[in-house]
Amino acid sequence: MLHGPIEPALFRDFKSQGPNATKTKGKIVDKIIEALTVHTYIENECMYPEIRKRVPDLEDDILESYEEHHVADVLVVELAALKPDSERFDAKTTVLIENVEHHIEEEEDEWFPKVREALGRKDLQEIGEEMLRLKEKAPRRPSQPSALKKTVDAIIK
């Protein structure tokens, strides 16, 4: 529904790099960080609240997705602070990628079909348009205030 090809392509790029490609890996991870920061922001701010309101049966799935985003946000913040030649850079990136791939698979296979079934084309279009609008103002780095607020909110809620 909403996962574009950007994240999987970036994940494949990262995985295809050799152990000494630290500069290239650093650039790829910067792109991953930006893509995920935007992605989790627009889903948390628009899609999840809207689906939660319109399809109450998916409450547990939405709450789990918020938590999966929170884990990704924490890893993104930590990665943003690491240098690509850091001992834990590759391991942390690999854990992030595995986490996000699991999240995408779960959404696409388990609850996106239920959303499509429950909502009409008009509702889906409204949500999609709002997400596109939010994408324009979405934070691009985890250090931006709106991204930090999202991470902090997830910790204290």
mmCIF file of C-alpha atoms in Angstrom:
data_model
loop_
_atom_site.group_PDB
_atom_site.id
_atom_site.type_symbol
_atom_site.label_atom_id
_atom_site.label_comp_id
_atom_site.label_asym_id
_atom_site.label_seq_id
_atom_site.Cartn_x
_atom_site.Cartn_y
_atom_site.Cartn_z
ATOM 1 C CA MET A 1 0.000 0.000 0.000
ATOM 2 C CA LEU A 2 2.531 2.592 1.084
ATOM 3 C CA HIS A 3 5.970 1.047 1.042
ATOM 4 C CA GLY A 4 7.676 2.269 -2.055
ATOM 5 C CA PRO A 5 10.574 0.451 -3.659
ATOM 6 C CA ILE A 6 13.022 2.875 -2.025
ATOM 7 C CA GLU A 7 13.680 1.023 1.221
ATOM 8 C CA PRO A 8 14.106 -2.488 -0.233
ATOM 9 C CA ALA A 9 16.402 -1.127 -2.975
ATOM 10 C CA LEU A 10 18.526 0.682 -0.384
ATOM 11 C CA PHE A 11 18.590 -2.427 1.795
ATOM 12 C CA ARG A 12 19.808 -4.527 -1.159
ATOM 13 C CA ASP A 13 22.476 -1.916 -1.935
ATOM 14 C CA PHE A 14 23.745 -2.033 1.632
ATOM 15 C CA LYS A 15 23.804 -5.850 1.749
ATOM 16 C CA SER A 16 25.708 -6.050 -1.557
ATOM 17 C CA GLN A 17 28.647 -4.006 -0.257
ATOM 18 C CA GLY A 18 31.848 -5.661 0.852
ATOM 19 C CA PRO A 19 33.184 -5.395 4.412
ATOM 20 C CA ASN A 20 35.584 -2.562 3.504
ATOM 21 C CA ALA A 21 33.093 -0.358 1.647
ATOM 22 C CA THR A 22 32.609 1.897 4.675
ATOM 23 C CA LYS A 23 32.283 5.151 2.724
ATOM 24 C CA THR A 24 29.665 3.704 0.359
ATOM 25 C CA LYS A 25 27.811 2.032 3.228
ATOM 26 C CA GLY A 26 27.764 5.352 5.096
ATOM 27 C CA LYS A 27 26.124 7.065 2.105
ATOM 28 C CA ILE A 28 23.556 4.279 1.723
ATOM 29 C CA VAL A 29 22.733 4.366 5.438
ATOM 30 C CA ASP A 30 22.240 8.146 5.237
ATOM 31 C CA LYS A 31 19.617 7.510 2.533
ATOM 32 C CA ILE A 32 18.030 4.715 4.611
ATOM 33 C CA ILE A 33 17.864 7.038 7.623
ATOM 34 C CA GLU A 34 16.164 9.745 5.573
ATOM 35 C CA ALA A 35 13.687 7.323 3.958
ATOM 36 C CA LEU A 36 12.754 5.726 7.277
ATOM 37 C CA THR A 37 12.473 9.053 9.091
ATOM 38 C CA VAL A 38 9.991 10.264 6.475
ATOM 39 C CA HIS A 39 8.204 6.922 6.311
ATOM 40 C CA THR A 40 7.615 6.428 10.024
ATOM 41 C CA TYR A 41 6.590 10.074 10.411
ATOM 42 C CA ILE A 42 3.833 9.984 7.792
ATOM 43 C CA GLU A 43 2.521 6.598 8.911
ATOM 44 C CA ASN A 44 2.495 7.623 12.595
ATOM 45 C CA GLU A 45 0.968 11.032 11.928
ATOM 46 C CA CYS A 46 -1.642 10.016 9.370
ATOM 47 C CA MET A 47 -2.077 6.414 8.354
ATOM 48 C CA TYR A 48 -2.104 4.708 11.746
ATOM 49 C CA PRO A 49 -4.471 7.168 13.459
ATOM 50 C CA GLU A 50 -6.823 7.103 10.450
ATOM 51 C CA ILE A 51 -6.862 3.314 10.153
ATOM 52 C CA ARG A 52 -7.286 2.986 13.917
ATOM 53 C CA LYS A 53 -10.311 5.289 13.761
ATOM 54 C CA ARG A 54 -11.879 3.798 10.616
ATOM 55 C CA VAL A 55 -11.060 0.093 11.144
ATOM 56 C CA PRO A 56 -11.244 -0.527 14.921
ATOM 57 C CA ASP A 57 -10.688 -4.282 14.470
ATOM 58 C CA LEU A 58 -7.067 -3.524 13.586
ATOM 59 C CA GLU A 59 -6.297 -1.808 16.913
ATOM 60 C CA ASP A 60 -3.785 -4.483 18.042
ATOM 61 C CA ASP A 61 -2.032 -4.485 14.656
ATOM 62 C CA ILE A 62 -1.718 -0.695 14.715
ATOM 63 C CA LEU A 63 -0.315 -0.705 18.246
ATOM 64 C CA GLU A 64 2.244 -3.330 17.247
ATOM 65 C CA SER A 65 3.205 -1.250 14.200
ATOM 66 C CA TYR A 66 3.724 1.821 16.395
ATOM 67 C CA GLU A 67 6.111 -0.250 18.519
ATOM 68 C CA GLU A 68 7.951 -1.547 15.468
ATOM 69 C CA HIS A 69 8.354 2.049 14.293
ATOM 70 C CA HIS A 70 9.653 2.976 17.721
ATOM 71 C CA VAL A 71 12.349 0.279 17.539
ATOM 72 C CA ALA A 72 13.313 1.497 14.049
ATOM 73 C CA ASP A 73 13.392 5.126 15.272
ATOM 74 C CA VAL A 74 15.731 4.247 18.144
ATOM 75 C CA LEU A 75 18.060 2.332 15.828
ATOM 76 C CA VAL A 76 17.988 5.205 13.322
ATOM 77 C CA VAL A 77 18.942 7.725 16.028
ATOM 78 C CA GLU A 78 21.805 5.471 17.137
ATOM 79 C CA LEU A 79 22.977 4.869 13.552
ATOM 80 C CA ALA A 80 22.906 8.575 12.766
ATOM 81 C CA ALA A 81 25.426 9.069 15.578
ATOM 82 C CA LEU A 82 27.771 6.268 14.440
ATOM 83 C CA LYS A 83 30.601 6.594 11.962
ATOM 84 C CA PRO A 84 30.509 4.041 9.114
ATOM 85 C CA ASP A 85 33.822 2.554 10.272
ATOM 86 C CA SER A 86 32.471 1.966 13.782
ATOM 87 C CA GLU A 87 32.634 -1.636 14.947
ATOM 88 C CA ARG A 88 28.843 -1.848 15.381
ATOM 89 C CA PHE A 89 27.750 0.110 12.287
ATOM 90 C CA ASP A 90 27.162 -2.904 10.008
ATOM 91 C CA ALA A 91 25.539 -4.979 12.764
ATOM 92 C CA LYS A 92 23.191 -2.162 13.793
ATOM 93 C CA THR A 93 22.251 -1.491 10.160
ATOM 94 C CA THR A 94 21.590 -5.206 9.602
ATOM 95 C CA VAL A 95 19.295 -5.342 12.648
ATOM 96 C CA LEU A 96 17.461 -2.230 11.419
ATOM 97 C CA ILE A 97 16.999 -3.731 7.949
ATOM 98 C CA GLU A 98 15.734 -7.052 9.346
ATOM 99 C CA ASN A 99 13.334 -5.199 11.632
ATOM 100 C CA VAL A 100 11.931 -3.040 8.836
ATOM 101 C CA GLU A 101 11.641 -5.962 6.408
ATOM 102 C CA HIS A 102 9.633 -7.885 9.021
ATOM 103 C CA HIS A 103 7.454 -4.814 9.625
ATOM 104 C CA ILE A 104 6.759 -4.312 5.907
ATOM 105 C CA GLU A 105 5.973 -7.997 5.407
ATOM 106 C CA GLU A 106 3.570 -8.026 8.357
ATOM 107 C CA GLU A 107 1.726 -4.921 7.208
ATOM 108 C CA GLU A 108 1.479 -5.942 3.569
ATOM 109 C CA ASP A 109 0.536 -9.579 4.204
ATOM 110 C CA GLU A 110 -1.564 -9.338 7.341
ATOM 111 C CA TRP A 111 -3.380 -6.068 7.771
ATOM 112 C CA PHE A 112 -3.212 -3.997 4.584
ATOM 113 C CA PRO A 113 -5.584 -6.494 2.884
ATOM 114 C CA LYS A 114 -8.043 -5.976 5.783
ATOM 115 C CA VAL A 115 -7.741 -2.189 5.365
ATOM 116 C CA ARG A 116 -8.459 -2.422 1.632
ATOM 117 C CA GLU A 117 -11.443 -4.656 2.353
ATOM 118 C CA ALA A 118 -12.858 -2.389 5.088
ATOM 119 C CA LEU A 119 -12.372 0.959 3.371
ATOM 120 C CA GLY A 120 -13.628 2.140 0.029
ATOM 121 C CA ARG A 121 -11.500 3.687 -2.685
ATOM 122 C CA LYS A 122 -12.514 7.202 -1.563
ATOM 123 C CA ASP A 123 -11.279 6.666 2.021
ATOM 124 C CA LEU A 124 -8.033 5.093 0.847
ATOM 125 C CA GLN A 125 -7.505 7.967 -1.567
ATOM 126 C CA GLU A 126 -8.104 10.544 1.184
ATOM 127 C CA ILE A 127 -5.566 8.862 3.451
ATOM 128 C CA GLY A 128 -3.064 8.570 0.600
ATOM 129 C CA GLU A 129 -3.428 12.243 -0.324
ATOM 130 C CA GLU A 130 -2.938 13.311 3.295
ATOM 131 C CA MET A 131 0.182 11.146 3.515
ATOM 132 C CA LEU A 132 1.592 12.754 0.366
ATOM 133 C CA ARG A 133 0.871 16.196 1.814
ATOM 134 C CA LEU A 134 2.617 15.260 5.067
ATOM 135 C CA LYS A 135 5.586 13.855 3.152
ATOM 136 C CA GLU A 136 6.399 17.380 1.975
ATOM 137 C CA LYS A 137 6.886 18.638 5.536
ATOM 138 C CA ALA A 138 8.154 15.394 7.063
ATOM 139 C CA PRO A 139 11.486 15.452 8.882
ATOM 140 C CA ARG A 140 14.403 14.058 6.901
ATOM 141 C CA ARG A 141 16.805 13.529 9.801
ATOM 142 C CA PRO A 142 16.123 11.961 13.199
ATOM 143 C CA SER A 143 17.576 15.065 14.871
ATOM 144 C CA GLN A 144 14.835 17.353 13.526
ATOM 145 C CA PRO A 145 12.330 18.416 16.215
ATOM 146 C CA SER A 146 9.304 16.716 14.639
ATOM 147 C CA ALA A 147 11.232 13.429 14.365
ATOM 148 C CA LEU A 148 12.554 13.702 17.919
ATOM 149 C CA LYS A 149 9.043 14.408 19.219
ATOM 150 C CA LYS A 150 7.772 11.236 17.543
ATOM 151 C CA THR A 151 10.536 9.153 19.146
ATOM 152 C CA VAL A 152 10.036 10.707 22.580
ATOM 153 C CA ASP A 153 6.248 10.261 22.330
ATOM 154 C CA ALA A 154 6.750 6.576 21.633
ATOM 155 C CA ILE A 155 8.960 6.216 24.710
ATOM 156 C CA ILE A 156 6.634 7.959 27.153
ATOM 157 C CA LYS A 157 3.244 6.720 25.897
#
